[in-house]
Short mmCIF file of N, CA, C and O in Angstrom, two decimals:
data_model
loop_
_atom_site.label_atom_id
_atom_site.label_comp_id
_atom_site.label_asym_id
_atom_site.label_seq_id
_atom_site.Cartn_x
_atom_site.Cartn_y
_atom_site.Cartn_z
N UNK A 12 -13.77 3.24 17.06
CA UNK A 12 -13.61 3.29 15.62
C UNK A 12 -13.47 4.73 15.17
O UNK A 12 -13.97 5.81 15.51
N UNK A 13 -12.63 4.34 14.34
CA UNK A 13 -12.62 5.94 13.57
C UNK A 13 -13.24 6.28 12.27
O UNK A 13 -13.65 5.30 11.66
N UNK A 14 -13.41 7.41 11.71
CA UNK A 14 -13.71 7.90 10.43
C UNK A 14 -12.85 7.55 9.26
O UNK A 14 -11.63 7.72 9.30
N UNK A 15 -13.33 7.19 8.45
CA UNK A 15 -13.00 6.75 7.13
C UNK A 15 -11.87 8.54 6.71
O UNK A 15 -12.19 9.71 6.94
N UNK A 16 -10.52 7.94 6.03
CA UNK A 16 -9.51 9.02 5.56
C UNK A 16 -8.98 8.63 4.78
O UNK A 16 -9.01 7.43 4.52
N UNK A 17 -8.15 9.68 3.97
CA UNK A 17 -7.51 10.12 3.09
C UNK A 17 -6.31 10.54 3.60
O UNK A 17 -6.10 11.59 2.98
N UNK A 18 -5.43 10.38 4.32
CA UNK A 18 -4.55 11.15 4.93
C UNK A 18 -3.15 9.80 5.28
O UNK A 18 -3.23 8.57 5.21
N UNK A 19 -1.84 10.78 5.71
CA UNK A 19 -0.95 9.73 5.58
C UNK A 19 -0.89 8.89 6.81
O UNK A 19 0.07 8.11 6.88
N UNK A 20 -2.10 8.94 8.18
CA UNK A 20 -2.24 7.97 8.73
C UNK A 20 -3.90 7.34 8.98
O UNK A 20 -4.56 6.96 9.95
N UNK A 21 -4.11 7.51 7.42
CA UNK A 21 -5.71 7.12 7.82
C UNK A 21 -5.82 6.14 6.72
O UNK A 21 -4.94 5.80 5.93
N UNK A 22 -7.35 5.64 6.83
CA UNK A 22 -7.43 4.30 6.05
C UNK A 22 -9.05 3.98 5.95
O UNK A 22 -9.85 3.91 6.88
N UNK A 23 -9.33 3.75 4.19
CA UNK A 23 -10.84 4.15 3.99
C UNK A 23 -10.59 2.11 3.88
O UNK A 23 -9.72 1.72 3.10
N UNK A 24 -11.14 1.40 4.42
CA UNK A 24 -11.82 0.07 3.68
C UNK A 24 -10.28 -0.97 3.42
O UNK A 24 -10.01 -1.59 2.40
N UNK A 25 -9.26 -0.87 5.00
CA UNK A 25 -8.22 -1.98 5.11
C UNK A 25 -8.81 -3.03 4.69
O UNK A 25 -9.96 -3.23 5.08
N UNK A 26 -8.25 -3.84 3.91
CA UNK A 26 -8.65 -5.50 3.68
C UNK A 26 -7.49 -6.39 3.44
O UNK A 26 -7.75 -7.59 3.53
N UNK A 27 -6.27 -6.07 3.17
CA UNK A 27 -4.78 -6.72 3.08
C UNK A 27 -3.59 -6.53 3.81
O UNK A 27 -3.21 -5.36 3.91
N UNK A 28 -3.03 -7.29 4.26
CA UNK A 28 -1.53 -6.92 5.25
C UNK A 28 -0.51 -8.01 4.77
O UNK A 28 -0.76 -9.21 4.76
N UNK A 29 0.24 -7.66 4.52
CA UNK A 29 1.59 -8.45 4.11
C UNK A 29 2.77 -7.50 5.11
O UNK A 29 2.89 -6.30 5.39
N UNK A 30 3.51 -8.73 5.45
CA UNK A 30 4.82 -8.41 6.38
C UNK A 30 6.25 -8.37 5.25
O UNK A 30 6.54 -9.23 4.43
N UNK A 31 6.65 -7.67 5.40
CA UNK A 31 8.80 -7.95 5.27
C UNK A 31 8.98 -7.94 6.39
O UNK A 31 8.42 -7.00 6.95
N UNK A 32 9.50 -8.55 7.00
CA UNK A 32 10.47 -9.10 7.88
C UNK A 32 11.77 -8.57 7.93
O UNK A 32 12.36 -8.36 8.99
N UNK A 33 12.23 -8.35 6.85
CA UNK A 33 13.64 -8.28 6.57
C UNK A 33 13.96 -6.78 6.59
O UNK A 33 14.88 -6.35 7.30
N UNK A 34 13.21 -5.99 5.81
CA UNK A 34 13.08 -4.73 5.92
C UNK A 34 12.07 -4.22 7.03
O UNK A 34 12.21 -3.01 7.22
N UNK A 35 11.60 -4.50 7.40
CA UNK A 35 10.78 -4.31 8.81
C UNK A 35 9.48 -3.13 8.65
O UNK A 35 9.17 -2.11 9.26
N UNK A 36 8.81 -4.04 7.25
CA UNK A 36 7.66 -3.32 7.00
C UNK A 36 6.32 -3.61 6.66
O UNK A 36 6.25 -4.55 5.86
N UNK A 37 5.34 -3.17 6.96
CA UNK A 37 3.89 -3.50 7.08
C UNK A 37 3.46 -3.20 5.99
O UNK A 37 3.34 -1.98 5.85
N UNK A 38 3.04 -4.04 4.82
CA UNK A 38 2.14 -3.57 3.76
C UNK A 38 0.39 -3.48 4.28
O UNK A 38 0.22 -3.91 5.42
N UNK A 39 -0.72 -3.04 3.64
CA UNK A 39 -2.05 -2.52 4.37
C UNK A 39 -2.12 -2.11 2.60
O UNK A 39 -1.36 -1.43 1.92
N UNK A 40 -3.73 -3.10 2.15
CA UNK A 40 -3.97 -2.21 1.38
C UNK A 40 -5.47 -1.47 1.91
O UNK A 40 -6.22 -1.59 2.88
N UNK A 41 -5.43 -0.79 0.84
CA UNK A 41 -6.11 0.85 1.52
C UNK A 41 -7.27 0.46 0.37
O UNK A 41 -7.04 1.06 -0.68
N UNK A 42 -8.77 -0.62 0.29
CA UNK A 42 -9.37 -0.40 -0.81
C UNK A 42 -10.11 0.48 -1.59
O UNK A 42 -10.15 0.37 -2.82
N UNK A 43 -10.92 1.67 -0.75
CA UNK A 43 -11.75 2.46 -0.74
C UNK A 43 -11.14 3.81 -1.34
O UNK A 43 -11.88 4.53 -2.00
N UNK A 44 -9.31 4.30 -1.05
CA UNK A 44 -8.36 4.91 -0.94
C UNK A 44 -7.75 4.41 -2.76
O UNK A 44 -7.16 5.00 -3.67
N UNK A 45 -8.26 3.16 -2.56
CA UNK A 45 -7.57 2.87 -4.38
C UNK A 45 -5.85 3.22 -3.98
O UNK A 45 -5.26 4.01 -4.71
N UNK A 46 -5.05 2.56 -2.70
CA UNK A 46 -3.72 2.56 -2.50
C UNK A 46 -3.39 1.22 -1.32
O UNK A 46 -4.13 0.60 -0.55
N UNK A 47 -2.00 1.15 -1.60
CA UNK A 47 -1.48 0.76 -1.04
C UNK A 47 -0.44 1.47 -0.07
O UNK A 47 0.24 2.36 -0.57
N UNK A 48 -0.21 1.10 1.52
CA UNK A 48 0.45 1.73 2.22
C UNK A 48 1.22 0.96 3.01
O UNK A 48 0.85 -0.02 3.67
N UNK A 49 2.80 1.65 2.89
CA UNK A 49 3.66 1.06 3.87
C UNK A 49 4.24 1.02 4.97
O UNK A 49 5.34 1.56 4.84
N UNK A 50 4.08 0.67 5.97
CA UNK A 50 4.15 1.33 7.35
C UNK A 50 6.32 0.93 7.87
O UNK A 50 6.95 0.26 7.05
N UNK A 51 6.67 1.16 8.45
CA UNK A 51 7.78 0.87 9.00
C UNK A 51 7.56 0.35 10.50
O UNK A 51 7.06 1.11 11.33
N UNK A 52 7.94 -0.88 10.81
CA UNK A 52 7.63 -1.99 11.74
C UNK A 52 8.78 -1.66 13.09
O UNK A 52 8.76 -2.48 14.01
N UNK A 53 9.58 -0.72 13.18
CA UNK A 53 10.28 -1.07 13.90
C UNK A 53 9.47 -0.78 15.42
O UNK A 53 9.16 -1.66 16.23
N UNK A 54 9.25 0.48 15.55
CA UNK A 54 8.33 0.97 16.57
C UNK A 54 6.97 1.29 16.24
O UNK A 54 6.56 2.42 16.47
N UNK A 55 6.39 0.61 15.83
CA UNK A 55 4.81 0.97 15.25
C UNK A 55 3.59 1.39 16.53
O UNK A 55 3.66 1.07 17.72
N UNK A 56 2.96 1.85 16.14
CA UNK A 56 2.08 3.07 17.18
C UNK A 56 0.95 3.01 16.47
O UNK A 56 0.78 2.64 15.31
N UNK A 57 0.15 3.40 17.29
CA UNK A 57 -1.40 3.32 16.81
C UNK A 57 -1.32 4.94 16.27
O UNK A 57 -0.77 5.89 16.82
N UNK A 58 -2.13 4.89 14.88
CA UNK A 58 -2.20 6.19 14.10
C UNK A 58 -0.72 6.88 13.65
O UNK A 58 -0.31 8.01 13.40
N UNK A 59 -0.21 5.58 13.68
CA UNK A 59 1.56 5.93 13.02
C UNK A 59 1.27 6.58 11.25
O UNK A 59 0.31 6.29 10.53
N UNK A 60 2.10 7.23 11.00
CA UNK A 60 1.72 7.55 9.40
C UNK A 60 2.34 6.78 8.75
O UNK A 60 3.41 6.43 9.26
N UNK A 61 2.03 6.28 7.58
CA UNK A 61 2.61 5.80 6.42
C UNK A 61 4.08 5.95 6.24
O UNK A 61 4.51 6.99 6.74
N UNK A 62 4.84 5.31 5.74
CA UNK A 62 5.88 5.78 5.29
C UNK A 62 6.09 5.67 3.96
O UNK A 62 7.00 6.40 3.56
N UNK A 63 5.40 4.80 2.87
CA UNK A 63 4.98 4.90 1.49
C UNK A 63 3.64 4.80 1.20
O UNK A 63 2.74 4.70 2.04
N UNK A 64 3.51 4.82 -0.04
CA UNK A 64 2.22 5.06 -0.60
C UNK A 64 2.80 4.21 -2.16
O UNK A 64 3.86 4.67 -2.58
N UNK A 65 2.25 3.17 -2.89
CA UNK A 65 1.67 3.09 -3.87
C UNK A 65 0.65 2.98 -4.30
O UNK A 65 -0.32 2.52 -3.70
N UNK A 66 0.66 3.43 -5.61
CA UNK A 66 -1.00 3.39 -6.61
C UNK A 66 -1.45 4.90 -6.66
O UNK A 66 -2.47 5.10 -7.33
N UNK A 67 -1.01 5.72 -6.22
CA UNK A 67 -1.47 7.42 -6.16
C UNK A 67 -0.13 8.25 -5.77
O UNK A 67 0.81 7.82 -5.11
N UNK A 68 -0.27 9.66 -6.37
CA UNK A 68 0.40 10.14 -6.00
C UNK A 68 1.26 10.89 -5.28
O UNK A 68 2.37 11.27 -5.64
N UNK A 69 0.53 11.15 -3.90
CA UNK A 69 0.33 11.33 -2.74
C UNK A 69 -0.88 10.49 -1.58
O UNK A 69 -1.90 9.81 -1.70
N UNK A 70 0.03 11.07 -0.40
CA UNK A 70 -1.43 10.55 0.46
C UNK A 70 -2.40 10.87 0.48
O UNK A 70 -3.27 10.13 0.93
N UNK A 71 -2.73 12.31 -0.06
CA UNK A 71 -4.10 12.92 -0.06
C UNK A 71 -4.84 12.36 -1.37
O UNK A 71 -5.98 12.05 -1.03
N UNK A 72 -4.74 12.24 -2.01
CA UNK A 72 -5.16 11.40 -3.06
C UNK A 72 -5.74 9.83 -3.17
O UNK A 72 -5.16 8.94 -2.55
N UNK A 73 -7.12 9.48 -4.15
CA UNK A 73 -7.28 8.84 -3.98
C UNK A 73 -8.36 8.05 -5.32
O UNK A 73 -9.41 7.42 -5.19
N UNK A 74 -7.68 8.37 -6.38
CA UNK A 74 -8.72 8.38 -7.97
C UNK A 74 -8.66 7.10 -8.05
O UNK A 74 -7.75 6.55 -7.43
N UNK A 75 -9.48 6.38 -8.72
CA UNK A 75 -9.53 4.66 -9.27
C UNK A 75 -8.28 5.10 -10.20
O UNK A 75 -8.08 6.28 -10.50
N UNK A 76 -7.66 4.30 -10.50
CA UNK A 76 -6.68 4.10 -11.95
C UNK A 76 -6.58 2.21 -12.38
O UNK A 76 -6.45 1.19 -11.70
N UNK A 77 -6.71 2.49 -13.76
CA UNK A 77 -6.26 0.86 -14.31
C UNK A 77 -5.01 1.24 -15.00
O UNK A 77 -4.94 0.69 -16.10
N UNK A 78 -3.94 2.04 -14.72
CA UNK A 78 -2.98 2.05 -15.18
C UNK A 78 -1.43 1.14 -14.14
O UNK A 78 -1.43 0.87 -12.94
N UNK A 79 -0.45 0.91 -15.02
CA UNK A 79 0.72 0.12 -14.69
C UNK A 79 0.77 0.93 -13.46
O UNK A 79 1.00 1.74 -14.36
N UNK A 80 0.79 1.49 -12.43
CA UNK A 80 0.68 1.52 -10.98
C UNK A 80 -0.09 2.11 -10.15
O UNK A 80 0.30 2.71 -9.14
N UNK A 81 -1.82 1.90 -10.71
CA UNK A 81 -2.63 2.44 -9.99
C UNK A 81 -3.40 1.41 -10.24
O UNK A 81 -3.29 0.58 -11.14
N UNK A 82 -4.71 1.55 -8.88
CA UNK A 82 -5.65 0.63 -8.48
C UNK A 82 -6.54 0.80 -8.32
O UNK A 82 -6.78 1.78 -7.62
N UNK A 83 -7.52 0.09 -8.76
CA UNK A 83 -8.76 0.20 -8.03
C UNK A 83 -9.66 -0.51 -7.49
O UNK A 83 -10.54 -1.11 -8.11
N UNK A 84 -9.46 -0.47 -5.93
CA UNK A 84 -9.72 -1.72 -5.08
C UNK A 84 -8.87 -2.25 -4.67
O UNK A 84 -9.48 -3.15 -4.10
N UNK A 85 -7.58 -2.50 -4.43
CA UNK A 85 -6.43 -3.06 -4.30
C UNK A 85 -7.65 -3.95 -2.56
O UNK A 85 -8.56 -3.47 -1.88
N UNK A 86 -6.99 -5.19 -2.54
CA UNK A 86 -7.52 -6.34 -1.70
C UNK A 86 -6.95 -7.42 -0.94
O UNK A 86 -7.19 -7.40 0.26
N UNK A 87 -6.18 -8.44 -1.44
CA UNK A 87 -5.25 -9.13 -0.96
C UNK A 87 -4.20 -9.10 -1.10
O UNK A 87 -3.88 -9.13 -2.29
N UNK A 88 -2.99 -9.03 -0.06
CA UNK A 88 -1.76 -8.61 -0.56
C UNK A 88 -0.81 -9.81 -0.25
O UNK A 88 -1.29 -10.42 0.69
N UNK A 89 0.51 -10.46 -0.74
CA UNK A 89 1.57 -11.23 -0.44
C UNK A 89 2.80 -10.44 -0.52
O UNK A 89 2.87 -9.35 -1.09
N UNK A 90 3.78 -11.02 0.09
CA UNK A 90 5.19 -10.61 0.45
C UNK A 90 6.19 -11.50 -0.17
O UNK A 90 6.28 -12.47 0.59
N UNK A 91 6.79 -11.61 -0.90
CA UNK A 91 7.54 -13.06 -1.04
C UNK A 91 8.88 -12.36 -0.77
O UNK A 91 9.30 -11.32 -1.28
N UNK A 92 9.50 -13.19 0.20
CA UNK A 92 10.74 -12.48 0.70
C UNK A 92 12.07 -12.92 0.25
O UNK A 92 13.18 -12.56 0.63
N UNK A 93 11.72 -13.83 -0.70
CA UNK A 93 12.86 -14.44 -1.48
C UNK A 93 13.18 -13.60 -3.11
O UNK A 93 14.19 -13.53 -3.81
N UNK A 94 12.04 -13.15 -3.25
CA UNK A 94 12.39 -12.62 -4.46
C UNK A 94 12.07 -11.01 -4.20
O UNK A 94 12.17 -10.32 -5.22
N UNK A 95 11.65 -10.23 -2.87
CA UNK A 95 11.46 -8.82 -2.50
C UNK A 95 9.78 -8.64 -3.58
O UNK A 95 9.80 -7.62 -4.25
N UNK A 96 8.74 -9.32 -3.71
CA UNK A 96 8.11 -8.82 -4.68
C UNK A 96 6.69 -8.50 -4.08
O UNK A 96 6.37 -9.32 -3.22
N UNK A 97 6.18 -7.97 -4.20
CA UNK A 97 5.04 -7.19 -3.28
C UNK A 97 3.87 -7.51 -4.36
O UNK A 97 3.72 -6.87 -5.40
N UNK A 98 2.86 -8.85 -3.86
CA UNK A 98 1.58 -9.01 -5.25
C UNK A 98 0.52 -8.57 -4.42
O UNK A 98 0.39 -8.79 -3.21
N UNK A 99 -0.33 -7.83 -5.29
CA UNK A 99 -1.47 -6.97 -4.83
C UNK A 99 -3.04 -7.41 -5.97
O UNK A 99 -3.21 -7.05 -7.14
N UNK A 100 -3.68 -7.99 -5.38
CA UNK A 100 -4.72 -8.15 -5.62
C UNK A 100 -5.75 -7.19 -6.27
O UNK A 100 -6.65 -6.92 -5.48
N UNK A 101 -5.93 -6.36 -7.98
CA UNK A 101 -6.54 -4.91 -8.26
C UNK A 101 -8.13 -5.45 -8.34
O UNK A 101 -8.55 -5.28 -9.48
N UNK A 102 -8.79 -5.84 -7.76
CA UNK A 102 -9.71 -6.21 -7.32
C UNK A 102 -10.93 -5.75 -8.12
O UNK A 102 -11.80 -6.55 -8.48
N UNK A 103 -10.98 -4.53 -8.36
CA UNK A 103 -12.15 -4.26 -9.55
C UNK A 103 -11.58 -3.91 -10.77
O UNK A 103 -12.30 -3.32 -11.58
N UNK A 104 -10.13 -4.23 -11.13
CA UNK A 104 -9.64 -4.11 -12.28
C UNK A 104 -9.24 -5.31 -12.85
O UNK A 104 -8.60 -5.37 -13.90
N UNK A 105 -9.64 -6.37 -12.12
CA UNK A 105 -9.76 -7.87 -11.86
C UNK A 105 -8.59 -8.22 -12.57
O UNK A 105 -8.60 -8.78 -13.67
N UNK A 106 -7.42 -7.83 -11.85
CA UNK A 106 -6.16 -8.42 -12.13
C UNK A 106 -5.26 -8.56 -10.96
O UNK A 106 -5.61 -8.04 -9.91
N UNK A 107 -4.07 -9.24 -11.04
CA UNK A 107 -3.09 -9.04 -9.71
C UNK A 107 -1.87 -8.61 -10.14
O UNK A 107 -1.60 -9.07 -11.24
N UNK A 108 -1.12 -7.96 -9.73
CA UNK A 108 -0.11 -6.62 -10.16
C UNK A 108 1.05 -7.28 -9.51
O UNK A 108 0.60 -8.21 -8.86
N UNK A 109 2.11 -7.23 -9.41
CA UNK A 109 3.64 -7.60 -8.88
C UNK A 109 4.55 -6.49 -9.05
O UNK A 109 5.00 -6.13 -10.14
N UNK A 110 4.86 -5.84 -7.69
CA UNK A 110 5.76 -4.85 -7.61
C UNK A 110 6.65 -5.31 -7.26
O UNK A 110 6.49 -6.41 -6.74
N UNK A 111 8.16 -4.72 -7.34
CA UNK A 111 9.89 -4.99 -7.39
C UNK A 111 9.83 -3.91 -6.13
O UNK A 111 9.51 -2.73 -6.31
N UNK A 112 10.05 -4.24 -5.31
CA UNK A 112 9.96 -3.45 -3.53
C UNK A 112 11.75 -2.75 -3.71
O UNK A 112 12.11 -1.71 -3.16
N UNK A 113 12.50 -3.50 -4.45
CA UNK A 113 14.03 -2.20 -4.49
C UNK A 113 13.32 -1.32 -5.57
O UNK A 113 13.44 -0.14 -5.25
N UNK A 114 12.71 -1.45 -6.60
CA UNK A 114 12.17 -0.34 -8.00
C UNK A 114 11.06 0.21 -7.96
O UNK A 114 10.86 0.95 -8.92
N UNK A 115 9.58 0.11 -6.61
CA UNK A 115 8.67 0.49 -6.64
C UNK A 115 8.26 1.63 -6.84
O UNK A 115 9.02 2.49 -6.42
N UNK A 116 7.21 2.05 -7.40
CA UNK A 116 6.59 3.62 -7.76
C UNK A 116 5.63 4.21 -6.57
O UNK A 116 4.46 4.59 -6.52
N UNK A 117 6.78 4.07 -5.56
CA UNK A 117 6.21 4.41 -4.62
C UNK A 117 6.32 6.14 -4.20
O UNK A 117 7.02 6.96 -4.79
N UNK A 118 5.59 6.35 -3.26
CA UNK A 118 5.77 7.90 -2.90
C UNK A 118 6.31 7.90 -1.41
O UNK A 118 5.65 7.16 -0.68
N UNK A 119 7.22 8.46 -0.90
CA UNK A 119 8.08 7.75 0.04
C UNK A 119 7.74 9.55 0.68
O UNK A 119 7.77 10.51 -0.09
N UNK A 120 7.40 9.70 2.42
CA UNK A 120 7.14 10.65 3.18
C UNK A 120 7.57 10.70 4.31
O UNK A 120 6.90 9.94 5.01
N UNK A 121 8.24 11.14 4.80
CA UNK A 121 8.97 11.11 6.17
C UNK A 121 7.94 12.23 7.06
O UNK A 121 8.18 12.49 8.24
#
């Protein structure tokens, strides 16, 4: 086991995974982190980094927000691959959020 992070391949309190298939990507929400992270599925590796981030504005980052794309607690996640829509469970903001995966406010890191 590892140490609890903040970083673009670390992860405080995983509790959600949703697949695309289609785009060949791993959703993981991050609860402790107050984010969501997207991994790229093609060759995945242990301690692979992120390749997005929603709910914050970087990877190093990690504030509660109850605003239109921040979280706090983010928890169960779905994929619906018919309509591309990414629902995220805001868990202590006791609501569930629906992101547009072509329009997301995501932070995208190569």
């Amino acid at each position: 086991a590892s140490a609890p992070s903040t970083t673009q391949n670390g992860l405080h309190f995983p509790s959600g995974l949703a697949l695309d298939p289609l785009h060949g990507r791993l959703f993981v929400s991050d609860g402790s982190n107050n984010r969501v992270l997207a991994y790229e599925t093609g060759n995945i590796t242990n301690s692979q980094n992120a390749a997005q981030v929603l709910g914050q504005s970087s990877f190093s980052e990690k504030e509660p927000s109850a605003t239109q794309s921040g979280f706090m607690g983010p928890d169960g996640l779905a994929y619906d691959l018919t309509t591309g829509s990414l629902y995220v469970a805001d868990f202590a903001n006791n609501r569930a959020m629906i992101f547009d995966e072509a329009q997301a406010p995501c932070i995208t890191e190569k």
